[in-house]
Coordinates of C-alpha atoms in Angstrom, one line a residue:
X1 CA 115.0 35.7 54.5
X2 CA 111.6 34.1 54.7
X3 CA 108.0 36.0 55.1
X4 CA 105.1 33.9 56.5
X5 CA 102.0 35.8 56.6
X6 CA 100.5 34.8 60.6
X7 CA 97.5 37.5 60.6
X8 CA 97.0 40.2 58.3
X9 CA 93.2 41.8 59.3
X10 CA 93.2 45.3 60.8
X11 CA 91.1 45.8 63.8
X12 CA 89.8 42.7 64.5
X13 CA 90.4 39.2 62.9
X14 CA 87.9 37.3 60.6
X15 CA 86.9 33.6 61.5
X16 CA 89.8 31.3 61.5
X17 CA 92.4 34.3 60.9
X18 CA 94.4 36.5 63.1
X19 CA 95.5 40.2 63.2
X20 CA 99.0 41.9 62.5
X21 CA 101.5 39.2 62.6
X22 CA 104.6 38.6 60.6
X23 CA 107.2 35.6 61.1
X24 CA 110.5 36.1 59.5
X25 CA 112.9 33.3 59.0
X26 CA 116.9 34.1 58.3
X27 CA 120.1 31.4 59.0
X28 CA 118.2 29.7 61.5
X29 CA 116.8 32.1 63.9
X30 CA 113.1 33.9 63.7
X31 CA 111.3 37.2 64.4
X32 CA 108.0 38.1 64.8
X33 CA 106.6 41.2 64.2
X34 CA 103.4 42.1 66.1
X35 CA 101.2 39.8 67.5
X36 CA 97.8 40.9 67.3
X37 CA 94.6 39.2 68.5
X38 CA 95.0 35.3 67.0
X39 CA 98.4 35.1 66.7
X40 CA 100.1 32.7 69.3
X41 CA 97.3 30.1 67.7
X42 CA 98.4 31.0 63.7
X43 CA 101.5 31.0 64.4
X44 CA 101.6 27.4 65.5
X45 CA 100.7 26.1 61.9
X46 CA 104.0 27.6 60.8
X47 CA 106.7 27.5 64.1
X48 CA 106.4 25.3 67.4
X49 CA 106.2 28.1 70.1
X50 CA 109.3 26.9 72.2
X51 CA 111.4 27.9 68.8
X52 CA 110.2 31.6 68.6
X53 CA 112.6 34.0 70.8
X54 CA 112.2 37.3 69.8
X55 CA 109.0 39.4 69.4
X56 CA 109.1 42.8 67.8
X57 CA 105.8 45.0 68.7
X58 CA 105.2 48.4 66.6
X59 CA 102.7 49.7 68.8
X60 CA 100.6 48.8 71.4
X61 CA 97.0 48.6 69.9
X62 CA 94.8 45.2 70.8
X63 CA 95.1 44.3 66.9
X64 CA 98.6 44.4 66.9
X65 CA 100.2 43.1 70.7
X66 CA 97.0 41.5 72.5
X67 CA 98.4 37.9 72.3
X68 CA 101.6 39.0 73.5
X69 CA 100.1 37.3 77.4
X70 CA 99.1 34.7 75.5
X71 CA 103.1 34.0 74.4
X72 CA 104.0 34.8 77.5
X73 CA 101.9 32.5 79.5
X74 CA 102.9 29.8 77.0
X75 CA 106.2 30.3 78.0
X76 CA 105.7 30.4 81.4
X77 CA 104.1 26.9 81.0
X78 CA 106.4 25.5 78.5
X79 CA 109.4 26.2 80.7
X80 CA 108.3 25.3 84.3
X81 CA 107.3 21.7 82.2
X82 CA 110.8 21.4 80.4
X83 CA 109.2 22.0 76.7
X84 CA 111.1 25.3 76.3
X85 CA 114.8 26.5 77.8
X86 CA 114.8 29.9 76.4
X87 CA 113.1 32.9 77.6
X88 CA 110.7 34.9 75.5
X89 CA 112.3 38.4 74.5
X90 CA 110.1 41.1 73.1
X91 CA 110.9 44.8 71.9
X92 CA 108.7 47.2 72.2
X93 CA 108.3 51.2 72.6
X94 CA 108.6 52.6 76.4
X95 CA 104.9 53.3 76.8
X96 CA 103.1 51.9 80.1
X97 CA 101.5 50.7 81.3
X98 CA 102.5 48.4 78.0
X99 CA 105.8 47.9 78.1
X100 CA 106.1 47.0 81.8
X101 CA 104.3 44.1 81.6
X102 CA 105.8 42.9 79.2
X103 CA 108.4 41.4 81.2
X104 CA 107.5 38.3 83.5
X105 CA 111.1 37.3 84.9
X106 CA 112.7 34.4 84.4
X107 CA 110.1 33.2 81.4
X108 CA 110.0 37.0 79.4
X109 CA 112.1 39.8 79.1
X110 CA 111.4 43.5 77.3
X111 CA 113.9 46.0 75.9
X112 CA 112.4 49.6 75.0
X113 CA 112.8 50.6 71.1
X114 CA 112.4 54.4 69.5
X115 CA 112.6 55.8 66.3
X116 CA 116.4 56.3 66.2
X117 CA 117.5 53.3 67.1
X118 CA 119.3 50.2 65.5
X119 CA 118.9 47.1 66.9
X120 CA 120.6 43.9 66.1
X121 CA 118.2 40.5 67.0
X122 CA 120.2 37.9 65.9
X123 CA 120.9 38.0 61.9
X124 CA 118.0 40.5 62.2
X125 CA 119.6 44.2 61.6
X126 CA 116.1 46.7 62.8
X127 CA 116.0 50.1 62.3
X128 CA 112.8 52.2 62.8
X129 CA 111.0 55.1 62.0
X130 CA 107.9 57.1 63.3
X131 CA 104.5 57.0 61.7
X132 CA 102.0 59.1 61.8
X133 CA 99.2 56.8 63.8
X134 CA 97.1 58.2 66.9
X135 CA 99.2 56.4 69.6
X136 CA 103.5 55.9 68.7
X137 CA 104.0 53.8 66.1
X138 CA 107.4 52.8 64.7
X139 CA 107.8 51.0 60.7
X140 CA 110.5 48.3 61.0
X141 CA 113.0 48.3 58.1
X142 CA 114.6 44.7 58.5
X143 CA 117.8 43.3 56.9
X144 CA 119.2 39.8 56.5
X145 CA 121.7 39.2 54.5
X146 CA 120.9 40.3 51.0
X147 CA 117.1 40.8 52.0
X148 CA 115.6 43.8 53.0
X149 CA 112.2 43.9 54.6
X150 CA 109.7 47.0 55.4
X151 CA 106.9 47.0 57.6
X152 CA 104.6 50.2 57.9
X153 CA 102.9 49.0 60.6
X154 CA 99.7 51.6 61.2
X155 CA 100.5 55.1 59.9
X156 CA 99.1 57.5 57.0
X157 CA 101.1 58.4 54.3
X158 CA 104.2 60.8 54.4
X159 CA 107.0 61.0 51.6
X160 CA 109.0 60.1 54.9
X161 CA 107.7 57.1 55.0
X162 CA 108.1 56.2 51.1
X163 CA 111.9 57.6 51.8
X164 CA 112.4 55.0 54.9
X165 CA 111.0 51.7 53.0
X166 CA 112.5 52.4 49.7
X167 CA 114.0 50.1 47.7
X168 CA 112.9 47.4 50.0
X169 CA 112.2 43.4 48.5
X170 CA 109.2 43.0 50.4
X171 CA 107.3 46.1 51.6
X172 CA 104.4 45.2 53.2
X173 CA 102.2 48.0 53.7
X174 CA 99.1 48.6 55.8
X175 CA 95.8 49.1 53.6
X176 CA 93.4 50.0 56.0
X177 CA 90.6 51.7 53.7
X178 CA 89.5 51.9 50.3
X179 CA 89.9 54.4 47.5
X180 CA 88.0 57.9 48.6
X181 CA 88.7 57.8 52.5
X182 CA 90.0 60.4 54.5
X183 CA 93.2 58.0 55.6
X184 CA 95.3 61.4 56.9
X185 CA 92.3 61.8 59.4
X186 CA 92.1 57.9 60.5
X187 CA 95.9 57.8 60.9
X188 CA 95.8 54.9 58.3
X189 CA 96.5 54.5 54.6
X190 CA 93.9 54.1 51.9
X191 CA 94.6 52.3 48.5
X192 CA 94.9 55.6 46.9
X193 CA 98.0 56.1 49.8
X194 CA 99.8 52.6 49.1
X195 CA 100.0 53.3 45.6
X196 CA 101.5 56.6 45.6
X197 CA 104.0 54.9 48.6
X198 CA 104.4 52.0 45.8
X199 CA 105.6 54.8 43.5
X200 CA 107.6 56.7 45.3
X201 CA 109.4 54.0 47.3
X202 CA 109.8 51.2 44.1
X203 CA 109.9 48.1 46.2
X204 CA 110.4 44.9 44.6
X205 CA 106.9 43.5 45.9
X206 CA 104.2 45.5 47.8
X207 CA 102.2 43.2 49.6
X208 CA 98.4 44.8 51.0
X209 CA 98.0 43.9 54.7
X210 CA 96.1 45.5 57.7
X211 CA 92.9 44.5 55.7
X212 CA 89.5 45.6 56.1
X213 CA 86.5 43.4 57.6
X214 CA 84.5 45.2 55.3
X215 CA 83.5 44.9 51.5
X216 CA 86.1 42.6 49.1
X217 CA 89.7 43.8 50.1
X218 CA 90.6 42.1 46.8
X219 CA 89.3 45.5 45.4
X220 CA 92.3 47.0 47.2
X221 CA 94.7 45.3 44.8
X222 CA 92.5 46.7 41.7
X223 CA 92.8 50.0 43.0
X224 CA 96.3 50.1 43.6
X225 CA 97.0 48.7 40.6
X226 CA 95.7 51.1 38.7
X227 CA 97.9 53.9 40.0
X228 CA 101.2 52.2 40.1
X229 CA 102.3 49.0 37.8
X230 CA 104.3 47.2 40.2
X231 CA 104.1 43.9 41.8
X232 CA 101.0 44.1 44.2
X233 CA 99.7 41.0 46.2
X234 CA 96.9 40.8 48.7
X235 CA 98.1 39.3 52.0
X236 CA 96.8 35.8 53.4
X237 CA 96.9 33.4 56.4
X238 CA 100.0 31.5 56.0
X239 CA 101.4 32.9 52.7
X240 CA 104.7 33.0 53.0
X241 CA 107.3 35.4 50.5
X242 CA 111.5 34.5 49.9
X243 CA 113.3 37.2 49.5
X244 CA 115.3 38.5 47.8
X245 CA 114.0 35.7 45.0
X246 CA 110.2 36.7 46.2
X247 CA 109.3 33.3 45.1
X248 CA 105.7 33.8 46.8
X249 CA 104.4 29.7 48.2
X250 CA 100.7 29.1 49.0
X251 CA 101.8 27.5 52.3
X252 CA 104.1 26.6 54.6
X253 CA 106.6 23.8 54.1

């Protein structure tokens, strides 16, 4: 299974970036998970839009769905003009009015997620589990293959968290805030929180997403590391991660 990094900023993008967006590649078929503000133009340098089918969304917060109507228009467009002959499918928690409109018949179809469920996408095995955000929010555990990736998503820390995504390859863990925030009262994890989930969960790689538009988020790696002695890397536009090998590539092939 392949990771390519679409948009990892939290909130809202930085020039030339995008939010919460994650492409995964395994035998042939792809998934996206979230699609936040920038996405459906990202995700272009790595995937021609008519070959993306499936679209996973965690929550429904602008940075992490708003360019869902953007995919879904370019569907609409790529199929009335013979570019595209699938249908758009996304997944997505049962919360309007969201979810409903979501689905755009015959170009995009929606099917509701929760926390207990296991969903099959393809080679794609989902499973989910709660965080603790302000609005629902489900972490994605996703295995192919030999691979197994965790998303957090947006959420604080909670040992059930680090007891969902451990042993994961490729954890990739939202770092909203620095060392000395109150990430329990945002609904968000500090540095301080990702390295104690590093510790407790042991993933092969913890990569820092959901970044900060403020000061130098490579501080985030400094701080992690020195509280857990792990791999930690810093997200980026278009990096892209193998698992299980986690042979990490500057850009896409």
């Amino acid at each position: 299974m392949r990771c390519t990094v679409i948009g990892c900023c939290g909130g809202c993008c930085r020039v030339n970036e995008a939010c919460s967006a994650y492409l995964l590649s395994c035998q042939g078929e792809h998934l996206l998970l979230d699609c936040g503000s920038g996405a459906a133009s990202m995700l272009q340098n790595a995937l021609p839009l008519q070959e993306l089918h499936h679209v996973l969304l965690s929550h429904y917060h602008y940075d992490h769905c708003s360019d869902a109507g953007a995919l879904s228009y370019g569907r609409l467009i790529q199929m009335q003009t013979g570019a595209a002959q699938q249908p758009l499918h996304f997944y997505g928690l049962p919360v309007e009015p969201y979810f409903e409109r979501l689905t755009m018949e015959p170009y995009t179809y929606a099917q509701t997620i929760g926390a207990d469920d296991k969903l099959q996408i393809g080679p794609f095995c989902c499973t989910f589990h709660k965080t603790a955000h302000p609005v629902e929010c489900l972490a994605v555990k996703v295995k192919c293959g030999q691979s197994t990736l965790v998303y957090t998503a947006d959420g604080a820390y909670t040992p059930q968290l680090a007891e969902f995504a451990e042993g994961a390859d490729l954890l990739i863990a939202e770092c909203s805030l620095y060392a000395g925030a109150d990430g329990a009262r945002a609904g968000h994890m500090t540095s301080t929180d990702v390295a104690q989930l590093g510790r407790k969960a042991a993933p092969g790689m913890l990569l820092l997403s959901h970044l900060p538009l403020y000061g130098d988020p490579h501080l985030l790696v400094d701080q992690v590391k020195a509280q857990w002695n792990g791999e930690v890397r810093l997200a980026q536009t278009l990096m892209t991660v193998e698992l299980p090998a986690l042979k990490r590539e500057e850009s896409v092939p």
